[in-house]
Tab-separated table of C-alpha atoms in Angstrom:
chain	number	residue	atom	x	y	z
A	177	MET	CA	214.039	99.079	48.025
A	178	ARG	CA	214.620	97.457	51.401
A	179	ARG	CA	213.240	100.494	53.179
A	180	ILE	CA	210.140	100.430	50.989
A	181	LEU	CA	209.564	96.731	51.685
A	182	LEU	CA	209.952	97.220	55.421
A	183	LEU	CA	207.502	100.119	55.445
A	184	THR	CA	204.901	98.184	53.496
A	185	MET	CA	205.204	95.170	55.802
A	186	LEU	CA	204.769	97.355	58.909
A	187	SER	CA	201.741	99.094	57.463
A	188	LEU	CA	200.125	95.781	56.560
A	189	SER	CA	200.705	94.334	60.034
A	190	ARG	CA	199.216	97.398	61.751
A	191	GLY	CA	196.187	97.626	59.505
A	192	PHE	CA	195.392	93.916	59.397
A	193	PRO	CA	192.492	93.158	61.822
A	194	PHE	CA	193.537	89.579	62.585
A	195	GLY	CA	195.816	90.568	65.475
A	196	ARG	CA	193.055	92.551	67.135
A	197	MET	CA	190.126	90.198	66.574
A	198	CYS	CA	191.800	86.891	67.262
A	199	HIS	CA	191.363	85.410	70.760
A	200	HIS	CA	192.709	82.179	72.116
A	201	PRO	CA	190.017	79.451	72.347
A	202	ARG	CA	191.038	78.617	75.924
A	203	ALA	CA	190.348	82.187	77.000
A	204	LEU	CA	186.900	82.078	75.436
A	205	PHE	CA	186.138	78.726	77.171
A	206	SER	CA	187.281	79.970	80.581
A	207	ARG	CA	185.074	83.067	80.334
A	208	SER	CA	181.981	81.093	79.404
A	209	THR	CA	182.676	78.520	82.146
A	210	SER	CA	183.020	81.193	84.825
A	211	THR	CA	179.735	82.803	83.722
A	212	VAL	CA	177.856	79.502	83.899
A	213	THR	CA	179.397	78.657	87.289
A	214	SER	CA	178.423	82.006	88.798
A	215	SER	CA	174.830	81.647	87.590
A	216	LEU	CA	174.600	78.119	89.037
A	217	LEU	CA	175.937	79.305	92.395
A	218	GLN	CA	173.407	82.134	92.448
A	219	ALA	CA	170.532	79.741	91.766
A	220	GLN	CA	171.791	77.346	94.446
A	221	LYS	CA	171.928	80.128	97.037
A	222	GLU	CA	168.373	81.205	96.257
A	223	SER	CA	167.071	77.631	96.505
A	224	THR	CA	168.842	76.949	99.811
A	225	SER	CA	167.615	80.207	101.327
A	226	SER	CA	164.020	79.442	100.336
A	227	THR	CA	164.194	75.912	101.769
A	228	THR	CA	165.727	77.214	105.003
A	229	THR	CA	162.890	79.654	105.584
A	230	THR	CA	160.243	77.031	104.942
A	231	THR	CA	161.742	74.315	107.138
A	232	THR	CA	162.344	76.510	110.235
A	233	THR	CA	158.840	78.006	110.417
A	234	THR	CA	157.219	75.283	112.549
A	235	ARG	CA	158.086	72.089	114.405
A	236	VAL	CA	155.192	69.640	114.237
A	237	GLY	CA	154.308	66.484	116.176
A	238	GLU	CA	151.287	64.194	116.219
A	239	PHE	CA	148.933	66.624	117.977
A	240	TRP	CA	151.134	69.615	118.768
A	241	GLU	CA	152.948	72.336	116.880
A	242	ALA	CA	155.762	74.689	117.861
A	243	ARG	CA	156.179	78.132	116.329
A	244	MET	CA	159.820	78.642	115.314
A	245	ASP	CA	159.571	81.969	113.435
A	246	CYS	CA	159.522	83.994	116.662
A	247	TRP	CA	161.980	85.147	119.316
A	248	ARG	CA	163.921	82.191	120.683
A	249	PRO	CA	167.356	81.900	122.269
A	250	THR	CA	170.048	79.763	120.718
A	251	VAL	CA	171.172	76.512	122.333
A	252	ASN	CA	174.705	77.893	122.487
A	253	ASP	CA	173.538	80.937	124.475
A	254	VAL	CA	171.566	78.736	126.877
A	255	GLU	CA	174.709	76.708	127.523
A	256	ARG	CA	176.743	79.890	127.993
A	257	ILE	CA	174.466	81.390	130.656
A	258	SER	CA	174.287	78.017	132.415
A	259	TRP	CA	178.050	78.401	132.941
A	260	GLY	CA	177.715	82.048	133.997
A	261	LYS	CA	178.980	83.432	130.682
A	262	PRO	CA	177.139	86.300	128.949
A	263	ALA	CA	174.848	85.401	126.068
A	264	LYS	CA	175.463	86.723	122.583
A	265	LYS	CA	171.753	87.362	121.952
A	266	LYS	CA	170.169	90.060	124.087
A	267	GLY	CA	167.330	88.911	126.329
A	268	THR	CA	168.475	85.301	126.723
A	269	GLY	CA	169.096	85.740	130.449
A	270	SER	CA	168.194	88.132	133.235
A	271	ARG	CA	169.874	89.171	136.471
A	272	GLY	CA	166.695	88.385	138.369
A	273	VAL	CA	166.393	84.857	136.936
A	274	PRO	CA	169.396	82.658	137.846
A	275	HIS	CA	170.565	80.092	135.279
A	276	ARG	CA	174.067	79.147	136.414
A	277	LEU	CA	174.338	75.479	137.398
A	278	ASN	CA	176.526	73.764	139.963
A	279	GLU	CA	178.220	70.399	139.407
A	280	ASP	CA	175.258	68.249	140.482
A	281	GLU	CA	172.798	70.287	138.448
A	282	ARG	CA	175.104	70.074	135.433
A	283	PHE	CA	174.955	66.288	135.546
A	284	LEU	CA	171.127	66.309	135.702
A	285	PHE	CA	170.979	68.899	132.900
A	286	ASP	CA	173.118	66.783	130.544
A	287	GLN	CA	171.200	63.656	131.509
A	288	ALA	CA	167.884	65.371	130.711
A	289	ARG	CA	169.090	66.283	127.233
A	290	ARG	CA	169.855	62.641	126.474
A	291	LYS	CA	166.722	61.140	128.043
A	292	GLY	CA	164.249	63.838	126.991
A	293	PHE	CA	163.012	64.686	130.489
A	294	LEU	CA	164.469	66.178	133.662
A	295	GLU	CA	164.550	64.307	136.975
A	296	ILE	CA	164.868	66.524	140.017
A	297	ALA	CA	164.533	66.099	143.776
A	298	GLY	CA	161.585	68.061	145.096
A	299	SER	CA	161.020	71.499	143.640
A	300	GLY	CA	164.650	72.066	142.635
A	301	TRP	CA	164.878	75.144	144.873
A	302	ARG	CA	168.416	76.206	145.777
A	303	SER	CA	168.667	78.498	148.787
A	304	GLN	CA	172.022	79.967	147.706
A	305	ARG	CA	170.417	81.286	144.521
A	306	ARG	CA	166.983	81.939	146.069
A	307	GLU	CA	165.513	80.229	142.989
A	308	ALA	CA	165.703	77.066	140.869
A	309	PRO	CA	168.498	77.542	138.306
A	310	LEU	CA	168.190	74.019	136.918
A	311	LEU	CA	164.506	74.465	136.083
A	312	ASN	CA	165.202	77.865	134.527
A	313	SER	CA	168.050	76.573	132.363
A	314	TYR	CA	166.116	73.508	131.229
A	315	ARG	CA	163.048	75.577	130.334
A	316	SER	CA	165.269	77.951	128.326
A	317	LEU	CA	166.814	74.954	126.548
A	318	CYS	CA	163.359	73.643	125.650
A	319	ASP	CA	162.448	77.090	124.373
A	320	ALA	CA	165.560	77.182	122.193
A	321	ARG	CA	164.733	73.776	120.671
A	322	GLY	CA	160.976	74.405	120.404
A	323	GLN	CA	159.888	71.516	122.614
A	324	ALA	CA	157.812	70.913	125.720
A	325	SER	CA	159.532	70.881	129.116
A	326	ILE	CA	159.046	67.508	130.831
A	327	VAL	CA	160.098	67.452	134.498
A	328	LEU	CA	159.737	64.667	137.068
A	329	HIS	CA	159.709	66.008	140.644
A	330	LYS	CA	160.761	63.142	142.893
A	331	SER	CA	159.223	62.966	146.350
A	332	THR	CA	160.375	61.147	149.464
A	333	SER	CA	156.877	59.689	149.906
A	334	GLY	CA	157.141	57.680	146.673
A	335	ILE	CA	154.360	59.628	144.915
A	336	ASP	CA	156.105	61.779	142.313
A	337	GLU	CA	154.775	64.704	140.322
A	338	LEU	CA	155.172	64.782	136.549
A	339	VAL	CA	154.894	68.258	135.004
A	340	VAL	CA	154.709	68.853	131.243
A	341	ASP	CA	155.050	72.557	130.472
A	342	ILE	CA	153.916	73.286	126.896
A	343	SER	CA	154.610	77.033	127.012
A	344	PRO	CA	157.976	76.652	125.144
A	345	LEU	CA	155.958	75.625	122.078
A	346	ARG	CA	154.779	79.272	121.868
A	347	THR	CA	151.401	78.382	120.337
A	348	PRO	CA	148.938	79.673	122.984
A	349	GLU	CA	145.981	79.306	120.628
A	350	LYS	CA	146.550	75.514	120.688
A	351	PHE	CA	147.405	74.981	124.362
A	352	SER	CA	143.887	73.906	125.322
A	353	HIS	CA	143.742	71.358	122.499
A	354	ILE	CA	147.131	69.880	123.443
A	355	ALA	CA	146.073	69.633	127.090
A	356	GLU	CA	142.788	67.924	126.149
A	357	VAL	CA	144.596	65.334	124.040
A	358	CYS	CA	147.010	64.573	126.895
A	359	GLN	CA	144.108	64.212	129.329
A	360	GLN	CA	142.350	61.807	126.982
A	361	MET	CA	145.472	59.721	126.379
A	362	PHE	CA	146.554	59.512	130.028
A	363	GLU	CA	144.043	59.637	132.871
A	364	GLY	CA	144.457	61.667	136.032
A	365	ALA	CA	145.940	64.776	134.406
A	366	GLU	CA	145.391	68.228	135.841
A	367	VAL	CA	145.908	71.413	133.822
A	368	VAL	CA	147.470	74.345	135.662
A	369	TYR	CA	147.604	77.688	133.847
A	370	GLN	CA	148.760	80.813	135.640
A	371	GLY	CA	146.941	83.315	133.443
A	372	SER	CA	148.240	85.878	130.964
A	373	TYR	CA	151.297	88.040	131.155
A	374	THR	CA	151.032	91.757	131.827
A	375	ALA	CA	154.115	93.286	130.236
A	376	ASP	CA	156.085	96.272	131.398
A	377	ASP	CA	159.526	97.625	130.636
A	378	ASN	CA	161.237	95.795	133.513
A	379	ASP	CA	162.332	92.186	133.888
A	380	ASP	CA	159.767	91.589	136.634
A	381	GLU	CA	157.046	89.037	136.076
A	382	GLY	CA	153.324	89.723	136.430
A	383	TYR	CA	150.277	87.605	135.719
A	384	GLU	CA	146.721	88.641	135.081
A	385	GLU	CA	144.023	86.120	135.972
A	386	ASP	CA	140.931	85.137	133.961
A	387	SER	CA	142.110	86.420	130.583
A	388	SER	CA	143.388	84.704	127.443
A	389	LEU	CA	146.898	85.151	126.130
A	390	ALA	CA	145.794	84.037	122.685
A	391	SER	CA	143.709	87.169	122.094
A	392	GLY	CA	144.601	90.736	121.175
A	393	ASP	CA	147.988	92.214	121.989
A	394	MET	CA	148.859	89.402	124.397
A	395	LEU	CA	149.604	87.152	121.445
A	396	THR	CA	152.585	89.297	120.504
A	397	SER	CA	154.192	88.555	123.886
A	398	TRP	CA	154.638	84.934	122.812
A	399	GLU	CA	156.402	86.104	119.664
A	400	THR	CA	158.740	88.699	121.183
A	401	ARG	CA	159.271	87.960	124.893
A	402	PRO	CA	161.834	85.622	126.520
A	403	ILE	CA	160.439	82.462	128.063
A	404	TYR	CA	161.133	83.566	131.657
A	405	GLN	CA	158.691	86.451	131.083
A	406	LEU	CA	155.896	84.137	129.900
A	407	PRO	CA	153.598	82.087	132.174
A	408	PRO	CA	153.853	78.282	132.163
A	409	HIS	CA	151.001	76.136	130.888
A	410	CYS	CA	151.396	72.828	132.706
A	411	ILE	CA	149.805	69.392	132.537
A	412	MET	CA	150.425	67.509	135.780
A	413	TRP	CA	150.136	63.934	137.071
A	414	GLU	CA	150.745	62.465	140.530
A	415	LEU	CA	151.938	58.875	140.159
A	416	GLU	CA	154.135	56.278	141.754
A	417	ARG	CA	157.805	56.304	140.818
A	418	SER	CA	157.685	53.461	138.281
A	419	GLU	CA	154.499	54.719	136.589
A	420	ALA	CA	155.789	58.278	136.518
A	421	LYS	CA	159.049	57.276	134.810
A	422	SER	CA	157.292	55.201	132.187
A	423	LEU	CA	154.952	58.110	131.451
A	424	CYS	CA	157.965	60.443	131.180
A	425	LYS	CA	159.425	58.207	128.484
A	426	GLU	CA	156.141	58.175	126.581
A	427	MET	CA	155.904	61.962	126.796
A	428	ALA	CA	159.480	62.315	125.569
A	429	ASP	CA	158.578	60.231	122.519
A	430	LEU	CA	155.369	62.186	121.867
A	431	PHE	CA	156.976	65.622	122.141
A	432	LEU	CA	160.301	64.609	120.487
A	433	THR	CA	162.476	65.868	123.333
A	434	LYS	CA	165.312	63.314	123.217
A	435	GLU	CA	168.684	64.464	121.900
A	436	GLY	CA	170.133	60.966	121.936
A	437	LYS	CA	173.755	60.231	122.723
A	438	LYS	CA	175.357	63.534	123.541
A	439	ALA	CA	178.738	64.266	125.080
A	440	PRO	CA	178.622	66.075	128.440
A	441	SER	CA	179.006	69.817	128.200
A	442	LYS	CA	182.508	71.129	128.834
A	443	LYS	CA	183.383	74.100	130.959
A	444	PRO	CA	184.303	77.067	128.722
A	445	ILE	CA	187.500	79.025	129.178
A	446	GLY	CA	187.387	82.000	131.515
A	447	VAL	CA	184.631	80.903	133.905
A	448	LYS	CA	185.444	81.982	137.462
A	449	PRO	CA	183.469	81.083	140.600
A	450	GLY	CA	181.784	83.820	142.587
A	451	LYS	CA	178.729	84.327	144.754
A	452	SER	CA	177.578	87.322	142.730
A	453	ARG	CA	177.646	85.387	139.444
A	454	ARG	CA	174.108	84.223	138.648
């Protein structure tokens, strides 16, 4: 009898569906919660990606606009090549265009980032580099941030030259309009444009006169080429020192070039001095 009872109990327990169908309520809740969480994260990623693409397309001011959905260096790479370190993004620097700064130029470079415009003695030419590394680095920085390059060339005669280069905006179809607005707002401006770029496979620069960069295939150069391979489009004033500085401040406000309070850049690890390092 005992054996019969045991056999019947075992058969009932194996055939009864309760053990197979029953699930703990906590397990069911955790599964549903994980499903909802994953769907919410997916929707959040899609929304953030869409907002990122829309906000980084252009950088707009009162009368100017900068194209951001084109080739531009990163600010980090501009800082790296200013110390003589290699850039992570190809095309940021060139062996024929020096960017490495010395101690005095480093101070002026950091000061320009805070004030929104660069103050330099004369043309900024450095005979050891056979070029102007400070101007090259600052123009690359403006290109990375999508802003105009504002430079005050100080003269010993007291009449300084203020140069606003709008080529880092990379909107050649609007350069003439921006220059006209600046001429109307501030008298005495002169527009200097060095023509259109004739591209080849090398890093050398060439300019073609009496042709428009905003037409045909030349427009693609502004979307794909580094800034040192593109011609400057400058608006220039010759003013006394006090008037020139006040106009620099107004231009910095108009073109949104100030970075505010910023700590001075620190020398990265592994930078060694050398005459061949450019």
